[in-house]
Coordinates of C-alpha atoms and ligand atoms in Angstrom, one line a residue:
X377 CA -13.6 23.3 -0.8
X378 CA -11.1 26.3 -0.1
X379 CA -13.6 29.1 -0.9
X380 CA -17.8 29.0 -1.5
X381 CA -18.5 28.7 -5.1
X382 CA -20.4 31.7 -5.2
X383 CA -16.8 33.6 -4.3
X384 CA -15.2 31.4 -6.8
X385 CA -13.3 32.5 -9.7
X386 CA -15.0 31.4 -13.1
X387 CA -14.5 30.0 -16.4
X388 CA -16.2 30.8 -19.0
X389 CA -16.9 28.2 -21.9
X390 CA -18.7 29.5 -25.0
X391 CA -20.7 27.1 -27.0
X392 CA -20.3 27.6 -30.5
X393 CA -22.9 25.8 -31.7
X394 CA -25.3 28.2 -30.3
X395 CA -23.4 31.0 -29.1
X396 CA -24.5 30.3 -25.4
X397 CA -21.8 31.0 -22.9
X398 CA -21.8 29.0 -19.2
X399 CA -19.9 30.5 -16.6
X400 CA -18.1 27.6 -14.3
X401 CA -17.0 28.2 -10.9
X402 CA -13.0 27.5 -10.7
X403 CA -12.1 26.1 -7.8
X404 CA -8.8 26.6 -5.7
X405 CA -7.2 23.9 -3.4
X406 CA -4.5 24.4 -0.7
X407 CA -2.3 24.2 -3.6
X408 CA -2.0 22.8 -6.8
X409 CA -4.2 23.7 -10.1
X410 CA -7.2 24.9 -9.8
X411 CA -10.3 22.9 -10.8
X412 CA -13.4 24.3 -12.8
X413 CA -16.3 23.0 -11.1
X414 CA -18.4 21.3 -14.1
X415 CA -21.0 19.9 -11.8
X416 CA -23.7 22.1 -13.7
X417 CA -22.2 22.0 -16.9
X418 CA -25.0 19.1 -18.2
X419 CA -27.7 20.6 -16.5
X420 CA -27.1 24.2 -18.5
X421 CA -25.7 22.8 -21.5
X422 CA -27.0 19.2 -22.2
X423 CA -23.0 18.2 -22.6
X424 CA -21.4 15.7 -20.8
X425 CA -17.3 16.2 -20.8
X426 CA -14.9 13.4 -22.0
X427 CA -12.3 12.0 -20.4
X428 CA -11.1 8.5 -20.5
X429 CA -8.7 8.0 -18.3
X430 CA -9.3 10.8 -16.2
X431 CA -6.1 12.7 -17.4
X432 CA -8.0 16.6 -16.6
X433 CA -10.3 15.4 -14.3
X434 CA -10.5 15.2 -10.4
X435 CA -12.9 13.1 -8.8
X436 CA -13.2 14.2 -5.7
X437 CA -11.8 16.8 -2.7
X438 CA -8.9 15.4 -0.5
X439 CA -6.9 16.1 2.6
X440 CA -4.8 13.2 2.5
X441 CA -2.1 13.3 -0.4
X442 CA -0.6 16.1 -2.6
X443 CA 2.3 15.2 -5.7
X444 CA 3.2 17.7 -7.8
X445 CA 4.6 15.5 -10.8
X446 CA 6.5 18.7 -12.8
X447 CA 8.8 19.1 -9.4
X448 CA 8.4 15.3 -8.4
X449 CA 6.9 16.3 -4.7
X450 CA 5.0 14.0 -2.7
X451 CA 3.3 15.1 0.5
X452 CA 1.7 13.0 2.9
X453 CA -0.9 15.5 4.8
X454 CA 1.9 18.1 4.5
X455 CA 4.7 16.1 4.8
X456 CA 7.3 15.2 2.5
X457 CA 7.7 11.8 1.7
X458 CA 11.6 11.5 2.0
X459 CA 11.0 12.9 5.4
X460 CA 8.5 10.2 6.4
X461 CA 10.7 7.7 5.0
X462 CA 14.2 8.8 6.9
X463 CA 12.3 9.4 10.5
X464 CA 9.3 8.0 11.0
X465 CA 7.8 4.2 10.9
X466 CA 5.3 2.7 9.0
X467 CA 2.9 3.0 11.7
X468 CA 3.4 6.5 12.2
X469 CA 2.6 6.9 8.7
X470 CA -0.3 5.1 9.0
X471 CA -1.3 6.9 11.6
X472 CA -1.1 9.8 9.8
X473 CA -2.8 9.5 6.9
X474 CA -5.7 8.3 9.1
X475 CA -5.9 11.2 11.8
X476 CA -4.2 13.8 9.8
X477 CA -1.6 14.3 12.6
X478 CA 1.7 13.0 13.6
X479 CA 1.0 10.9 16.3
X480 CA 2.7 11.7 20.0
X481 CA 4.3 9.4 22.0
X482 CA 1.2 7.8 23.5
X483 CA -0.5 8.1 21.0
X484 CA 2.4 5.6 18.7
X485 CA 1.9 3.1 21.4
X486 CA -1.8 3.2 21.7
X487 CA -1.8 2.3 18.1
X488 CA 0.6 0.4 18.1
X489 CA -1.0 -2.1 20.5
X490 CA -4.0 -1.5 18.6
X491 CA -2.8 -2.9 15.2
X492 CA -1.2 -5.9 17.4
X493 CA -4.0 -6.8 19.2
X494 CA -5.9 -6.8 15.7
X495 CA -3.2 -8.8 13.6
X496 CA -4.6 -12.3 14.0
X497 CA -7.3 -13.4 11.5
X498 CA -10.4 -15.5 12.4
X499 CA -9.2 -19.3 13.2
X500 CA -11.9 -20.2 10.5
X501 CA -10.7 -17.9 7.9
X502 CA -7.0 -20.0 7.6
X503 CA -9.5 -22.3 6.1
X504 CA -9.9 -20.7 2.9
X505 CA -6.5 -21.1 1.9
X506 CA -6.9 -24.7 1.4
X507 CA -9.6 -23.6 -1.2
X508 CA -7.0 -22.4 -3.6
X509 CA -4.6 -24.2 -5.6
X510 CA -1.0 -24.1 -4.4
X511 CA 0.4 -22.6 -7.4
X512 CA -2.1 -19.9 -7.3
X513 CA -1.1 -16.0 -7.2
X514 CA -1.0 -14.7 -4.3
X515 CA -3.0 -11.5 -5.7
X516 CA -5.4 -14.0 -6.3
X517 CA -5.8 -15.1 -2.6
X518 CA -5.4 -11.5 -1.1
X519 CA -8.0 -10.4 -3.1
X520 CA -10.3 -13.2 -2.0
X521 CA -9.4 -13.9 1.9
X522 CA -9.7 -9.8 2.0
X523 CA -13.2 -9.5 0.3
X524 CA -14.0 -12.5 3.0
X525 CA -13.2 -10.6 5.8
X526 CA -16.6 -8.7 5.2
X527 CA -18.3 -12.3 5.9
X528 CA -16.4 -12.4 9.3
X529 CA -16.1 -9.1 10.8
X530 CA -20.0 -8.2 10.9
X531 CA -19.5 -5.6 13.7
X532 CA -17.6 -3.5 11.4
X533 CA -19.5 -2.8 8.6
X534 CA -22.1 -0.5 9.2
X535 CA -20.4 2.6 7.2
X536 CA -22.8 5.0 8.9
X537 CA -21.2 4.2 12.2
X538 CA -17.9 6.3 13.1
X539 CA -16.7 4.0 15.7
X540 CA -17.2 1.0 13.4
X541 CA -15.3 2.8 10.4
X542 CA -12.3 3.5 12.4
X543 CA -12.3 -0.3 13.4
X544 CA -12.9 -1.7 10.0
X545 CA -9.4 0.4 9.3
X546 CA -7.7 -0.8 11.8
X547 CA -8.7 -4.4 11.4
X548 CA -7.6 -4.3 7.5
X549 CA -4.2 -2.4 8.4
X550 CA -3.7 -5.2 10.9
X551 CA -4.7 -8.4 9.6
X552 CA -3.4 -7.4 6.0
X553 CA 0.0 -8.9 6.6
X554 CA -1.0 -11.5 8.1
X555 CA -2.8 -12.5 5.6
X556 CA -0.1 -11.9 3.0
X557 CA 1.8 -13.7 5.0
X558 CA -0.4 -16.4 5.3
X559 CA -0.5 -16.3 1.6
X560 CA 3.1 -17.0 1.0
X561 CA 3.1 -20.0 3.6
X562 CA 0.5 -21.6 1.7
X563 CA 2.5 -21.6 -1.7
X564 CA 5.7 -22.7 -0.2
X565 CA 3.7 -25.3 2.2
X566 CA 4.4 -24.4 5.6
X567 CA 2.7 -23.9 8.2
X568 CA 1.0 -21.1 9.0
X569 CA 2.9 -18.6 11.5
X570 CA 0.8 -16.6 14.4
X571 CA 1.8 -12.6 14.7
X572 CA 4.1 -12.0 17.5
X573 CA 3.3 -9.0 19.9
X574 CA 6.4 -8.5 20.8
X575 CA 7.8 -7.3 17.5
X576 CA 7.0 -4.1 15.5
X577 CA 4.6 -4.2 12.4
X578 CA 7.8 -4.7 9.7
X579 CA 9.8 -7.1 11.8
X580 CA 6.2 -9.3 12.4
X581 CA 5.5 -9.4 8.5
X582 CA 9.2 -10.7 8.2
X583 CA 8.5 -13.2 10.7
X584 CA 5.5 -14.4 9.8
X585 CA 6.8 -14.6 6.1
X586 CA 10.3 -16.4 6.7
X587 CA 10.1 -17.7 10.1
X588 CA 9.0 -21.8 10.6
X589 CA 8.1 -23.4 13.6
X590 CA 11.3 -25.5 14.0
X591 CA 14.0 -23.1 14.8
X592 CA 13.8 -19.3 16.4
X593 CA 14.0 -16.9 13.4
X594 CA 15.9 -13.5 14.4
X595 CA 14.7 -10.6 12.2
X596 CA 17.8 -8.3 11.1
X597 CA 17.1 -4.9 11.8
X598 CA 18.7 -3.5 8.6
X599 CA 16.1 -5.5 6.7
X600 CA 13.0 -4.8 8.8
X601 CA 14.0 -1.4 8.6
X602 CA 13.9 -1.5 4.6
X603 CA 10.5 -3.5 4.6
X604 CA 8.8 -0.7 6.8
X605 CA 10.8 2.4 4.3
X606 CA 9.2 0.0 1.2
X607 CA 5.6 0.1 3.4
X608 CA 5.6 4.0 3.8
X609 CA 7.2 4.5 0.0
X610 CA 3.9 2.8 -0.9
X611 CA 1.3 4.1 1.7
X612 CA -0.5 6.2 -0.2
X613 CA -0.4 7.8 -3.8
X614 CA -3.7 10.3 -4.1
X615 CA -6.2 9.3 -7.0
X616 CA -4.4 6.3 -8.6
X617 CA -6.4 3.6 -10.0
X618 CA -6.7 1.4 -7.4
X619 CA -7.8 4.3 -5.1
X620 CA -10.0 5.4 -7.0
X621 CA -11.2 2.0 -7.2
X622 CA -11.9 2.0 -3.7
X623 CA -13.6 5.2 -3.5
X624 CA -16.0 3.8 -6.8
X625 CA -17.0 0.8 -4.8
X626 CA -17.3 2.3 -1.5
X627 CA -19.1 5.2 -3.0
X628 CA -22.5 2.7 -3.5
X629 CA -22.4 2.0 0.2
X630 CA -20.8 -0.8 0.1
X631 CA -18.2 -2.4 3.5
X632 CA -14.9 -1.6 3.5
X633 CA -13.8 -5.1 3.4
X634 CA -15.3 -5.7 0.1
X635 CA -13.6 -2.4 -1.0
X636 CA -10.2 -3.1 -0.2
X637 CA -10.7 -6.2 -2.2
X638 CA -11.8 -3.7 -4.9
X639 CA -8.5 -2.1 -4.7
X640 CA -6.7 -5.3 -4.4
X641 CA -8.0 -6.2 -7.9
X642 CA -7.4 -3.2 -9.4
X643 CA -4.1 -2.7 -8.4
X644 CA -3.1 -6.1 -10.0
X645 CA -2.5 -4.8 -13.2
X646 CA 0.9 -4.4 -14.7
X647 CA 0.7 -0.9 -15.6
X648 CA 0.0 -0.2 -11.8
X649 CA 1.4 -2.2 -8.7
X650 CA 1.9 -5.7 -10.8
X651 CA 5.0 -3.0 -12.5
X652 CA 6.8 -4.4 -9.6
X653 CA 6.6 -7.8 -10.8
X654 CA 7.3 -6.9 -14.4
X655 CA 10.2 -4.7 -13.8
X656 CA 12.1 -8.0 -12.2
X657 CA 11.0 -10.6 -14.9
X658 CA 11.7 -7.8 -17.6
X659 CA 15.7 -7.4 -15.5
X660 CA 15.8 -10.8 -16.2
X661 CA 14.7 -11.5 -19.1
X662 CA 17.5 -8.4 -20.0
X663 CA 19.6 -10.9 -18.8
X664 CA 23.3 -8.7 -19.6
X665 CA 24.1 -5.2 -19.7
X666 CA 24.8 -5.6 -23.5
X667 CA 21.4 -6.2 -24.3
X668 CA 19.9 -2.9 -23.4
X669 CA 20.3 -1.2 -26.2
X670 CA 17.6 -3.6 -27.9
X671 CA 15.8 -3.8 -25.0
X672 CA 15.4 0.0 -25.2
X673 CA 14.9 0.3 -29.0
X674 CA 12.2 -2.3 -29.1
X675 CA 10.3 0.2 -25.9
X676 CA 10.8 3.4 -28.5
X677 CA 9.1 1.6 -31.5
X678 CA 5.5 1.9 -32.3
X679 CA 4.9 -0.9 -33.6
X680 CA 5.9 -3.0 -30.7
X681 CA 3.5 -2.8 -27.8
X682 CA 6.7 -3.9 -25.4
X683 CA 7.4 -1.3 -22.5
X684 CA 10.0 -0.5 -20.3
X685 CA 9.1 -1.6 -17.1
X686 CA 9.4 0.5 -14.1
X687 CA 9.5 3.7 -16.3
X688 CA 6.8 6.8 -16.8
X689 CA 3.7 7.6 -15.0
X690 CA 0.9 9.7 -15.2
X691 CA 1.6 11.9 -12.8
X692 CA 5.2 12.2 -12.5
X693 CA 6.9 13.9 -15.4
X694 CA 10.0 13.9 -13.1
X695 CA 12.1 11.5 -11.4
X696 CA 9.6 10.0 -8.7
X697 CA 10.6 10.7 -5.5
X698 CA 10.1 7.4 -3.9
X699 CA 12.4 5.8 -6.2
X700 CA 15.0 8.5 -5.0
X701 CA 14.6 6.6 -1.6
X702 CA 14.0 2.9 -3.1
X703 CA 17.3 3.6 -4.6
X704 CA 19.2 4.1 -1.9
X705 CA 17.6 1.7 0.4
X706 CA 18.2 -0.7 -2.5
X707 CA 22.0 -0.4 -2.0
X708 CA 21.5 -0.6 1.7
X709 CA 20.5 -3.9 1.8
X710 CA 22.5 -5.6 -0.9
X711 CA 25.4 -4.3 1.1
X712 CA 23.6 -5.4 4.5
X713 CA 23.4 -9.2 2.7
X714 CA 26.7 -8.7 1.3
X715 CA 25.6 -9.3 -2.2
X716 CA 28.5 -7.6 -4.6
X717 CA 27.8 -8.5 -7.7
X718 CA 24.0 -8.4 -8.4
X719 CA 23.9 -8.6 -12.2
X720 CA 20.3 -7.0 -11.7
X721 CA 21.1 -4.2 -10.3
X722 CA 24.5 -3.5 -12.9
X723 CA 21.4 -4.1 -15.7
X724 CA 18.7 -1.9 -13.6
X725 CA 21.5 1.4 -13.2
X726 CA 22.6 1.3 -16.4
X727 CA 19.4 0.9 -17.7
X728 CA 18.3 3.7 -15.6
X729 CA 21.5 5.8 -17.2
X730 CA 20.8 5.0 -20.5
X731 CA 16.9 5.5 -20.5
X732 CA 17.8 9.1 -18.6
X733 CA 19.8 10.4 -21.6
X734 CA 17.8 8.9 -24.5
X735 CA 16.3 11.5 -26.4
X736 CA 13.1 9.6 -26.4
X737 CA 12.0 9.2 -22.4
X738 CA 14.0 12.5 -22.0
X739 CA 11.3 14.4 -24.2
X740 CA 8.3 12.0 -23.2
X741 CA 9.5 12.8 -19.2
X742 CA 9.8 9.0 -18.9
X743 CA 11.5 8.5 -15.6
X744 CA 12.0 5.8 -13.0
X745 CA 9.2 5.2 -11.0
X746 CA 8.6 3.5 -7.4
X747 CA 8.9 0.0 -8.6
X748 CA 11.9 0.2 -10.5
X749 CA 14.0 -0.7 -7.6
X750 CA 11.7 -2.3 -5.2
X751 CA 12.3 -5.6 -7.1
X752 CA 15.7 -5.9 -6.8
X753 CA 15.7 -5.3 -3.1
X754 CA 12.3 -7.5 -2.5
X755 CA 14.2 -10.4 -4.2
X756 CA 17.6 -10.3 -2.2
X757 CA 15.5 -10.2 0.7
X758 CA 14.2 -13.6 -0.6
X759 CA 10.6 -12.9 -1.6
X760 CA 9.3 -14.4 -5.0
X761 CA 8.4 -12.2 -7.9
X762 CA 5.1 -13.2 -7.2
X763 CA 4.7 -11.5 -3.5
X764 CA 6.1 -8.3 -5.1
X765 CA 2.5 -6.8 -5.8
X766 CA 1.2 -8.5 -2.4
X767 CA 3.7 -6.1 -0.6
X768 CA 2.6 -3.0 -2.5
X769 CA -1.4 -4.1 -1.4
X770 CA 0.0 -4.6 2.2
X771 CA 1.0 -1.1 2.5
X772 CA -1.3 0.7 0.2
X773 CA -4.4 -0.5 2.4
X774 CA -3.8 2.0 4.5
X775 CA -4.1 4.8 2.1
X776 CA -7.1 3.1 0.3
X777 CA -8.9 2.5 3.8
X778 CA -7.9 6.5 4.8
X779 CA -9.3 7.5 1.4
X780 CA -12.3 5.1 1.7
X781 CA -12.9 6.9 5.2
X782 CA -13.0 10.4 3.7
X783 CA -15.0 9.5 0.8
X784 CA -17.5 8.5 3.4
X785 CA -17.1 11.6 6.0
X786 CA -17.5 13.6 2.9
X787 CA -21.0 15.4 3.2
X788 CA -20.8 15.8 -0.5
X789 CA -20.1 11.9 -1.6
X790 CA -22.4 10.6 -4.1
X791 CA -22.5 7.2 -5.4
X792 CA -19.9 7.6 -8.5
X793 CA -21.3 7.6 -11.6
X794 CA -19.9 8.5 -15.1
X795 CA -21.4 9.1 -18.3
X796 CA -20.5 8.2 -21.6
X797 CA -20.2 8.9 -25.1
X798 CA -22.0 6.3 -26.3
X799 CA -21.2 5.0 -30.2
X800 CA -23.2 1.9 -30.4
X801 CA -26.3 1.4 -32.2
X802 CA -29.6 3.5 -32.5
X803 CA -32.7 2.1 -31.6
X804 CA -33.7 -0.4 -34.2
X805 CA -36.6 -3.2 -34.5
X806 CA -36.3 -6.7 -33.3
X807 CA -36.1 -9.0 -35.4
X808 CA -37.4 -12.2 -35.2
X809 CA -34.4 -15.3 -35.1
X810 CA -36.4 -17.4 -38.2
X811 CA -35.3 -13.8 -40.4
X812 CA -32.1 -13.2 -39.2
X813 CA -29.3 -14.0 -41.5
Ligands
CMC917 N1 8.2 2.6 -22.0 C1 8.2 3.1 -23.2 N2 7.3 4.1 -23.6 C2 6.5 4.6 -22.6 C3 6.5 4.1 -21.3 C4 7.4 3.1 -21.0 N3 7.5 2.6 -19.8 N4 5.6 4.7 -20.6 C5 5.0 5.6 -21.4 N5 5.5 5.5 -22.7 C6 5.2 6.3 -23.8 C7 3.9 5.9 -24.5 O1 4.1 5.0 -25.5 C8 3.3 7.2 -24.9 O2 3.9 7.5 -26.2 P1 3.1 8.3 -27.3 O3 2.8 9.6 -26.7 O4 4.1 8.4 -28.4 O5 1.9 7.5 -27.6 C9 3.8 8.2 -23.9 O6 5.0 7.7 -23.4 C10 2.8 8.5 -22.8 O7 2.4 7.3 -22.3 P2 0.9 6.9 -21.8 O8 0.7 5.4 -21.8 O9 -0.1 7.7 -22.6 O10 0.9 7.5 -20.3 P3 0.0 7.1 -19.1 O11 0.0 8.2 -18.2 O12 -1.3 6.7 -19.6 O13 0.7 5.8 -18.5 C11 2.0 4.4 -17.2 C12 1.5 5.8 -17.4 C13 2.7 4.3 -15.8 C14 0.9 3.4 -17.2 C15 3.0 4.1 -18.3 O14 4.1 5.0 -18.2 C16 3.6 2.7 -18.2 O15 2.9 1.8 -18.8 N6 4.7 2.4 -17.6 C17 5.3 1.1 -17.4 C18 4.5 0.4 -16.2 C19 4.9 0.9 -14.9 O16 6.1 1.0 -14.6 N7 3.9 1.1 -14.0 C20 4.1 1.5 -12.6 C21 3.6 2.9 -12.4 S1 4.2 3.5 -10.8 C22 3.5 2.5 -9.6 C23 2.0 2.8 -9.5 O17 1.6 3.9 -9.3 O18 1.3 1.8 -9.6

């Protein structure tokens, strides 16, 4: 922390049951709120706090990544995300987050060839795909190929070893997209493709995904440059769920591997990275520009649990600042594959125009978020819905393995461990199953 707790300012919270007042320490970070420091609060009061959902609480101390959701800010270690996204690469990025430094020129291509030299996958682990069925998700086999990875790569799991922390990340940031990749061949059935040193880390995904054995693919710059601006719009994101997903499991000790898996799961979910998914199959299920007005009525009612996709988050109260850039690069490459008319995107803007100025998100700060647009451009560059989420793992394992790695430099970490308010039954006898009822 920024000050020693006994220099702190406090907070002081008066119990009215008894009159007994408990003075917290209130913490102050770089920047951003300040945090009362409740880590005596049950000891000296017998209360646990409540908070499902962790909407007032922070979990742990960071270095990595600041958002300010009222002014729609995100900064990677001090740097602002449009920034990252206009001038520097994906590895840089990841880099960054990592080391907490920008790297120099010898230091890019140092890890540069590190990450390439990593990128293939155990000859035996190409096996596992053949376990799954071919219609399966691909979340489904990322999740399980990654948590494998902790039953191949037994010289980088001791956690207590530096050295073998900082290969575990680089073997996950690696081999991630090659496994995606690998993920994708195995639903269309085609063969598996090898990584290619010679390209960068965005044009070797693109290969891997769309290239085939029988004819020489050539990546287009324009799109490899948008696939590594989608990986560094999704690098990192602070305490989201998945994150803090990864911190939970990792927190009990257990390899980084497994972890990311954790995080893999996690971020499934459509209210999280699966949003990406959902925001295309919601465009098309739209279907015309006429519909919206339903489409948007049926989000404001109560009594219909339908959402609109790609909208809101917990965090932002403002318009997310990586789907300022998603935006953009959106129209980029619809240009770039010469697509005019994309009936998706007239649906997705003036969805977007008509969701900005509707009393209802307007007061409930409801704006676009990152995966409003990543759809649209993820489809014309010919993935399936269903790799949408698989692209937002690929580049989020780097923040989850940079978080991971704090978690366990942190000489504070404890294993995590809420409490509860439990509701459930008191203590009653047992009763035998001939006089049960
Ligand atoms: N459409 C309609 N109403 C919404 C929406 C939406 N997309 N999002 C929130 N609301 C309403 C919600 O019904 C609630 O209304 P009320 O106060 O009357 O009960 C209010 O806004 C606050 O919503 P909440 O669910 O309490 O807010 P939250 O912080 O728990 O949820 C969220 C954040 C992102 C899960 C939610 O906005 C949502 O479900 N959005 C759609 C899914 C989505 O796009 N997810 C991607 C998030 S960005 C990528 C990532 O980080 O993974």
């Amino acid at each position: 922390m920024t000050q020693p707790a006994d220099k702190a300012d406090t907070f002081t919270l008066t119990d009215n049951r008894t009159g007994k007042q408990v003075i917290l320490p209130v913490l102050k970070g770089s920047t951003g709120p300040d945090v009362i420091d409740i880590r005596k609060l049950y000891a000296e009061t017998g209360c646990f706090t409540y908070d499902p959902g962790f909407t007032s609480t922070g979990s742990c101390e960071s270095q990595i990544t600041y958002i300010d959701g009222d002014e729609g800010i995100l900064l990677h270690r001090g740097y602002a995300i449009d920034d990252l996204a206009e001038h520097a690469t994906f590895p840089e990025v990841c880099f960054l987050l990592l080391n907490n430094h920008l790297p120099n020129a010898k230091e890019k291509e140092d890890f540069e060839n590190i990450l390439r030299r990593h990128s293939m996958v155990h000859e035996q682990l190409t096996r596992f795909y053949s376990g799954f069925r071919r219609d399966a998700h691909p979340m489904a086999i990322l999740c399980g190929v990654t948590g494998a990875l902790s039953a191949f790569y037994h010289d980088s799991t001791d956690i207590d070893d530096p050295v073998q922390r900082k290969i575990a990340a680089h073997r996950l940031i690696a081999k991630i997209p090659t496994i995606a990749a690998m993920a994708y061949k195995y639903s269309a059935g085609q063969p598996f493709m090898y990584p290619r040193n010679d390209l960068s880390y965005a044009e070797n995904f693109l290969y891997m995904t769309f290239g085939t054995p029988c004819e020489p693919y050539k990546v287009n710059p324009v799109l490899s440059k948008a696939m590594d601006k989608i990986f560094i719009l999704h690098a990192d994101h602070e305490q989201n769920a998945s994150t803090s997903t990864v911190r939970l499991a990792g927190s009990s000790g257990a390899n980084p591997f497994a972890c990311i898996a954790a995080g893999i799961a996690s971020l499934w979910g459509p209210a999280h990275g699966g949003a990406n998914e959902a925001v295309l199959n919601m465009l098309e299920e739209i279907g015309s520009v006429d519909r919206i007005p339903e489409i948007v009525r049926r989000a404001k009612d109560k009594n219909d649990n339908f959402r609109l996709m790609g909208f809101g988050h917990r965090v932002y109260k403002n318009y997310d600042p990586r789907a300022q850039v998603m935006r953009k690069t959106c129209h980029e490459v619809l240009a770039e594959l010469g697509i005019k008319d994309e009936p998706l995107l007239d649906i997705a803007m003036e969805l977007e125009k008509i969701a900005l100025e509707d009393d209802y998100f307007v007061q409930k700060k409801l704006y676009p978020n990152v995966d409003f647009y990543s759809g649209i451009i993820l489809k014309a560059m010919g993935f399936p819905t269903s790799m949408f989420t698989v692209l937002f793992a690929l580049a989020r394992t780097v923040g989850w393995i940079s978080q991971w790695k704090e978690m366990i430099e942190d000489p504070q970490q404890k294993i995590g461990r809420p409490r509860q308010l439990y509701t459930g039954q008191t203590k009653r006898d047992f009763v035998p199953l001939a006089q049960r009822g």
